[in-house]
């Protein structure tokens, strides 16, 4: 049986970045520091570093659907970026653990844009679908970094990562330092959808494209 829950993610555009962000691959000016992203929105918020307005709010939909039973959790996190469906415009994040998992406080990043996940509790095997527009994804080239906090420059807080099209995106070095991605790897998806093939996808061979 499948259940679908429709949520709203309030996207709050702010000028920001984390003060602890020391990512050497970043192309920000040397004098720019990132402040902790706002979490004042009741469900979720999106921060874009390049923006200066703090007053724009845009509704973004997300859905939760029940997935088939997975093959267990992972050493890094029970959460897995299961797929990026560019045609449907969604990112699918799955709970591969054996217990319920609370998404509160988790963020996804496609630098320089960040979006807080909805405060949903995922049952084992359950999937949350996030609108890919929340972090401005392109099928040609991009990245998704999944964090358990808004400390985006901290390699201890990055839990999942994937990049496609080209190497060396904004959070690649953080992902490599955090042990959730292999240096030099990227998925040659040629503009197609991507899907992880295991419970601990940490390199390009752990993904397929269609």
mmCIF file of C-alpha atoms in Angstrom:
data_model
loop_
_atom_site.group_PDB
_atom_site.id
_atom_site.type_symbol
_atom_site.label_atom_id
_atom_site.label_comp_id
_atom_site.label_asym_id
_atom_site.label_seq_id
_atom_site.Cartn_x
_atom_site.Cartn_y
_atom_site.Cartn_z
ATOM 1 C CA UNK A 1 0.000 0.000 0.000
ATOM 2 C CA UNK A 2 1.278 3.423 -0.879
ATOM 3 C CA UNK A 3 0.681 6.602 1.052
ATOM 4 C CA UNK A 4 1.384 10.086 -0.164
ATOM 5 C CA UNK A 5 1.825 13.125 2.053
ATOM 6 C CA UNK A 6 1.954 16.572 0.484
ATOM 7 C CA UNK A 7 4.032 19.184 2.282
ATOM 8 C CA UNK A 8 5.025 22.799 1.687
ATOM 9 C CA UNK A 9 8.607 23.977 1.964
ATOM 10 C CA UNK A 10 8.901 27.726 2.521
ATOM 11 C CA UNK A 11 11.919 28.919 0.550
ATOM 12 C CA UNK A 12 13.578 31.883 2.232
ATOM 13 C CA UNK A 13 16.218 33.519 0.064
ATOM 14 C CA UNK A 14 19.043 35.011 2.136
ATOM 15 C CA UNK A 15 22.571 36.309 1.581
ATOM 16 C CA UNK A 16 24.697 33.916 3.567
ATOM 17 C CA UNK A 17 27.209 31.199 4.033
ATOM 18 C CA UNK A 18 28.523 29.368 7.071
ATOM 19 C CA UNK A 19 31.182 31.120 9.117
ATOM 20 C CA UNK A 20 32.943 27.777 9.499
ATOM 21 C CA UNK A 21 32.934 27.109 5.745
ATOM 22 C CA UNK A 22 36.528 26.518 4.744
ATOM 23 C CA UNK A 23 35.846 24.682 1.501
ATOM 24 C CA UNK A 24 38.937 25.367 -0.643
ATOM 25 C CA UNK A 25 37.064 24.615 -3.855
ATOM 26 C CA UNK A 26 34.668 27.486 -3.322
ATOM 27 C CA UNK A 27 34.866 30.374 -5.743
ATOM 28 C CA UNK A 28 33.631 32.907 -3.193
ATOM 29 C CA UNK A 29 35.781 35.941 -2.499
ATOM 30 C CA UNK A 30 38.411 35.371 0.187
ATOM 31 C CA UNK A 31 36.778 37.862 2.512
ATOM 32 C CA UNK A 32 33.324 36.254 2.338
ATOM 33 C CA UNK A 33 32.210 34.197 5.324
ATOM 34 C CA UNK A 34 29.064 32.162 5.700
ATOM 35 C CA UNK A 35 26.727 32.774 8.616
ATOM 36 C CA UNK A 36 24.554 29.892 9.873
ATOM 37 C CA UNK A 37 21.538 29.560 7.644
ATOM 38 C CA UNK A 38 18.200 30.665 9.050
ATOM 39 C CA UNK A 39 15.967 27.925 10.371
ATOM 40 C CA UNK A 40 13.129 30.215 11.395
ATOM 41 C CA UNK A 41 10.736 28.824 8.795
ATOM 42 C CA UNK A 42 8.431 26.281 10.464
ATOM 43 C CA UNK A 43 9.063 23.549 7.875
ATOM 44 C CA UNK A 44 12.025 24.432 5.675
ATOM 45 C CA UNK A 45 14.094 27.245 4.243
ATOM 46 C CA UNK A 46 16.348 27.746 1.265
ATOM 47 C CA UNK A 47 19.404 29.977 1.324
ATOM 48 C CA UNK A 48 21.173 31.270 -1.769
ATOM 49 C CA UNK A 49 24.578 32.807 -1.114
ATOM 50 C CA UNK A 50 24.461 35.183 -4.052
ATOM 51 C CA UNK A 51 21.118 36.723 -3.073
ATOM 52 C CA UNK A 52 20.826 39.823 -0.897
ATOM 53 C CA UNK A 53 17.072 39.876 -0.292
ATOM 54 C CA UNK A 54 15.774 38.196 2.862
ATOM 55 C CA UNK A 55 12.092 38.751 2.226
ATOM 56 C CA UNK A 56 11.219 36.502 -0.729
ATOM 57 C CA UNK A 57 9.149 33.439 0.122
ATOM 58 C CA UNK A 58 8.173 30.856 -2.496
ATOM 59 C CA UNK A 59 6.092 27.703 -1.836
ATOM 60 C CA UNK A 60 7.703 24.434 -2.940
ATOM 61 C CA UNK A 61 5.946 21.103 -2.759
ATOM 62 C CA UNK A 62 7.387 17.863 -1.466
ATOM 63 C CA UNK A 63 5.772 14.452 -1.209
ATOM 64 C CA UNK A 64 6.453 11.394 0.858
ATOM 65 C CA UNK A 65 5.801 7.978 -0.646
ATOM 66 C CA UNK A 66 6.305 4.507 0.683
ATOM 67 C CA UNK A 67 9.178 2.682 -1.011
ATOM 68 C CA UNK A 68 9.965 -0.983 -1.391
ATOM 69 C CA UNK A 69 12.021 -2.632 1.330
ATOM 70 C CA UNK A 70 15.685 -1.637 1.095
ATOM 71 C CA UNK A 71 18.802 -3.681 1.764
ATOM 72 C CA UNK A 72 19.670 -2.108 5.105
ATOM 73 C CA UNK A 73 21.314 1.011 6.466
ATOM 74 C CA UNK A 74 24.726 2.462 5.767
ATOM 75 C CA UNK A 75 27.759 3.233 7.857
ATOM 76 C CA UNK A 76 27.512 6.958 7.133
ATOM 77 C CA UNK A 77 23.779 7.531 7.502
ATOM 78 C CA UNK A 78 20.545 5.571 7.215
ATOM 79 C CA UNK A 79 19.489 8.208 4.673
ATOM 80 C CA UNK A 80 20.383 7.646 1.030
ATOM 81 C CA UNK A 81 19.979 9.923 -1.980
ATOM 82 C CA UNK A 82 18.069 7.283 -3.883
ATOM 83 C CA UNK A 83 17.550 9.084 -7.185
ATOM 84 C CA UNK A 84 17.392 12.376 -9.021
ATOM 85 C CA UNK A 85 14.569 12.379 -11.541
ATOM 86 C CA UNK A 86 15.160 15.423 -13.724
ATOM 87 C CA UNK A 87 12.100 14.669 -15.853
ATOM 88 C CA UNK A 88 9.801 14.646 -12.823
ATOM 89 C CA UNK A 89 11.834 17.406 -11.151
ATOM 90 C CA UNK A 90 12.328 15.579 -7.845
ATOM 91 C CA UNK A 91 15.111 14.376 -5.558
ATOM 92 C CA UNK A 92 14.279 11.111 -3.765
ATOM 93 C CA UNK A 93 15.775 10.530 -0.325
ATOM 94 C CA UNK A 94 15.188 7.124 1.293
ATOM 95 C CA UNK A 95 15.485 5.835 4.846
ATOM 96 C CA UNK A 96 17.541 2.660 4.500
ATOM 97 C CA UNK A 97 17.740 2.121 8.255
ATOM 98 C CA UNK A 98 15.743 -0.239 10.408
ATOM 99 C CA UNK A 99 14.098 2.484 12.508
ATOM 100 C CA UNK A 100 12.080 5.650 11.965
ATOM 101 C CA UNK A 101 14.258 8.626 11.068
ATOM 102 C CA UNK A 102 13.484 12.291 11.752
ATOM 103 C CA UNK A 103 14.531 14.640 8.944
ATOM 104 C CA UNK A 104 14.345 17.725 11.159
ATOM 105 C CA UNK A 105 17.466 19.876 10.896
ATOM 106 C CA UNK A 106 18.724 18.214 7.699
ATOM 107 C CA UNK A 107 19.609 20.263 4.633
ATOM 108 C CA UNK A 108 20.414 19.621 0.979
ATOM 109 C CA UNK A 109 22.876 21.753 -0.948
ATOM 110 C CA UNK A 110 23.734 22.535 -4.539
ATOM 111 C CA UNK A 111 26.164 25.309 -3.779
ATOM 112 C CA UNK A 112 25.427 28.169 -3.508
ATOM 113 C CA UNK A 113 21.809 27.175 -2.804
ATOM 114 C CA UNK A 114 20.606 25.295 0.283
ATOM 115 C CA UNK A 115 17.190 23.954 1.282
ATOM 116 C CA UNK A 116 16.091 22.574 4.638
ATOM 117 C CA UNK A 117 14.261 19.259 4.481
ATOM 118 C CA UNK A 118 10.695 19.033 5.783
ATOM 119 C CA UNK A 119 10.358 17.941 9.401
ATOM 120 C CA UNK A 120 8.980 14.541 8.447
ATOM 121 C CA UNK A 121 9.664 11.208 10.148
ATOM 122 C CA UNK A 122 10.500 8.522 7.579
ATOM 123 C CA UNK A 123 9.691 4.914 8.360
ATOM 124 C CA UNK A 124 12.194 2.241 7.242
ATOM 125 C CA UNK A 125 12.151 2.042 3.441
ATOM 126 C CA UNK A 126 10.135 5.230 3.078
ATOM 127 C CA UNK A 127 11.080 7.921 0.555
ATOM 128 C CA UNK A 128 10.641 11.683 0.615
ATOM 129 C CA UNK A 129 10.489 13.505 -2.723
ATOM 130 C CA UNK A 130 11.890 17.032 -2.732
ATOM 131 C CA UNK A 131 11.241 19.496 -5.535
ATOM 132 C CA UNK A 132 14.574 19.779 -7.409
ATOM 133 C CA UNK A 133 13.821 23.432 -8.134
ATOM 134 C CA UNK A 134 14.430 24.117 -4.437
ATOM 135 C CA UNK A 135 18.174 23.989 -5.092
ATOM 136 C CA UNK A 136 18.175 24.784 -8.810
ATOM 137 C CA UNK A 137 19.361 21.476 -10.249
ATOM 138 C CA UNK A 138 20.400 20.983 -13.869
ATOM 139 C CA UNK A 139 20.574 17.594 -15.589
ATOM 140 C CA UNK A 140 23.751 18.639 -17.385
ATOM 141 C CA UNK A 141 25.940 19.171 -14.324
ATOM 142 C CA UNK A 142 25.461 19.579 -10.599
ATOM 143 C CA UNK A 143 25.687 18.170 -7.098
ATOM 144 C CA UNK A 144 23.557 17.264 -4.110
ATOM 145 C CA UNK A 145 25.050 17.306 -0.633
ATOM 146 C CA UNK A 146 22.935 16.073 2.274
ATOM 147 C CA UNK A 147 23.809 17.558 5.679
ATOM 148 C CA UNK A 148 22.548 16.845 9.178
ATOM 149 C CA UNK A 149 22.982 20.535 10.066
ATOM 150 C CA UNK A 150 23.410 23.930 8.416
ATOM 151 C CA UNK A 151 27.174 23.872 9.033
ATOM 152 C CA UNK A 152 27.920 23.384 5.339
ATOM 153 C CA UNK A 153 31.682 23.768 5.610
ATOM 154 C CA UNK A 154 31.949 20.983 8.207
ATOM 155 C CA UNK A 155 32.934 17.616 6.712
ATOM 156 C CA UNK A 156 31.709 15.903 9.903
ATOM 157 C CA UNK A 157 28.132 16.989 9.166
ATOM 158 C CA UNK A 158 27.878 15.932 5.515
ATOM 159 C CA UNK A 159 26.057 12.605 5.243
ATOM 160 C CA UNK A 160 25.527 11.970 1.530
ATOM 161 C CA UNK A 161 26.826 13.380 -1.719
ATOM 162 C CA UNK A 162 26.535 12.859 -5.458
ATOM 163 C CA UNK A 163 27.770 14.858 -8.448
ATOM 164 C CA UNK A 164 27.194 14.426 -12.147
ATOM 165 C CA UNK A 165 28.207 15.921 -15.484
ATOM 166 C CA UNK A 166 31.573 17.254 -14.268
ATOM 167 C CA UNK A 167 33.904 16.989 -11.287
ATOM 168 C CA UNK A 168 34.776 19.615 -8.650
ATOM 169 C CA UNK A 169 31.549 21.285 -7.621
ATOM 170 C CA UNK A 170 31.106 23.574 -4.639
ATOM 171 C CA UNK A 171 30.909 20.843 -1.981
ATOM 172 C CA UNK A 172 33.100 18.160 -3.562
ATOM 173 C CA UNK A 173 36.102 18.644 -1.284
ATOM 174 C CA UNK A 174 33.868 18.605 1.809
ATOM 175 C CA UNK A 175 32.292 15.335 0.610
ATOM 176 C CA UNK A 176 35.674 13.743 -0.054
ATOM 177 C CA UNK A 177 36.983 14.877 3.337
ATOM 178 C CA UNK A 178 33.845 13.484 4.972
ATOM 179 C CA UNK A 179 34.306 10.095 3.319
ATOM 180 C CA UNK A 180 31.003 10.172 1.447
ATOM 181 C CA UNK A 181 32.441 10.580 -2.066
ATOM 182 C CA UNK A 182 35.521 9.479 -3.991
ATOM 183 C CA UNK A 183 37.868 12.162 -5.269
ATOM 184 C CA UNK A 184 37.685 12.645 -9.032
ATOM 185 C CA UNK A 185 34.427 10.704 -9.431
ATOM 186 C CA UNK A 186 31.345 12.006 -11.189
ATOM 187 C CA UNK A 187 28.422 10.357 -12.959
ATOM 188 C CA UNK A 188 28.551 10.714 -16.727
ATOM 189 C CA UNK A 189 24.774 10.828 -17.032
ATOM 190 C CA UNK A 190 24.704 12.754 -20.331
ATOM 191 C CA UNK A 191 21.659 14.666 -19.127
ATOM 192 C CA UNK A 192 19.729 11.605 -17.948
ATOM 193 C CA UNK A 193 18.198 10.697 -14.613
ATOM 194 C CA UNK A 194 20.459 9.135 -11.975
ATOM 195 C CA UNK A 195 19.713 6.415 -9.414
ATOM 196 C CA UNK A 196 21.816 4.897 -6.635
ATOM 197 C CA UNK A 197 22.284 1.127 -6.762
ATOM 198 C CA UNK A 198 23.057 0.312 -3.126
ATOM 199 C CA UNK A 199 22.607 1.370 0.483
ATOM 200 C CA UNK A 200 25.976 3.148 0.694
ATOM 201 C CA UNK A 201 26.593 5.015 -2.597
ATOM 202 C CA UNK A 202 29.933 6.807 -2.215
ATOM 203 C CA UNK A 203 31.312 6.734 -5.766
ATOM 204 C CA UNK A 204 30.231 6.943 -9.386
ATOM 205 C CA UNK A 205 30.064 3.123 -9.867
ATOM 206 C CA UNK A 206 27.377 3.072 -7.143
ATOM 207 C CA UNK A 207 25.037 4.960 -9.503
ATOM 208 C CA UNK A 208 23.300 4.278 -12.785
ATOM 209 C CA UNK A 209 21.850 6.735 -15.272
ATOM 210 C CA UNK A 210 18.921 6.521 -17.671
#
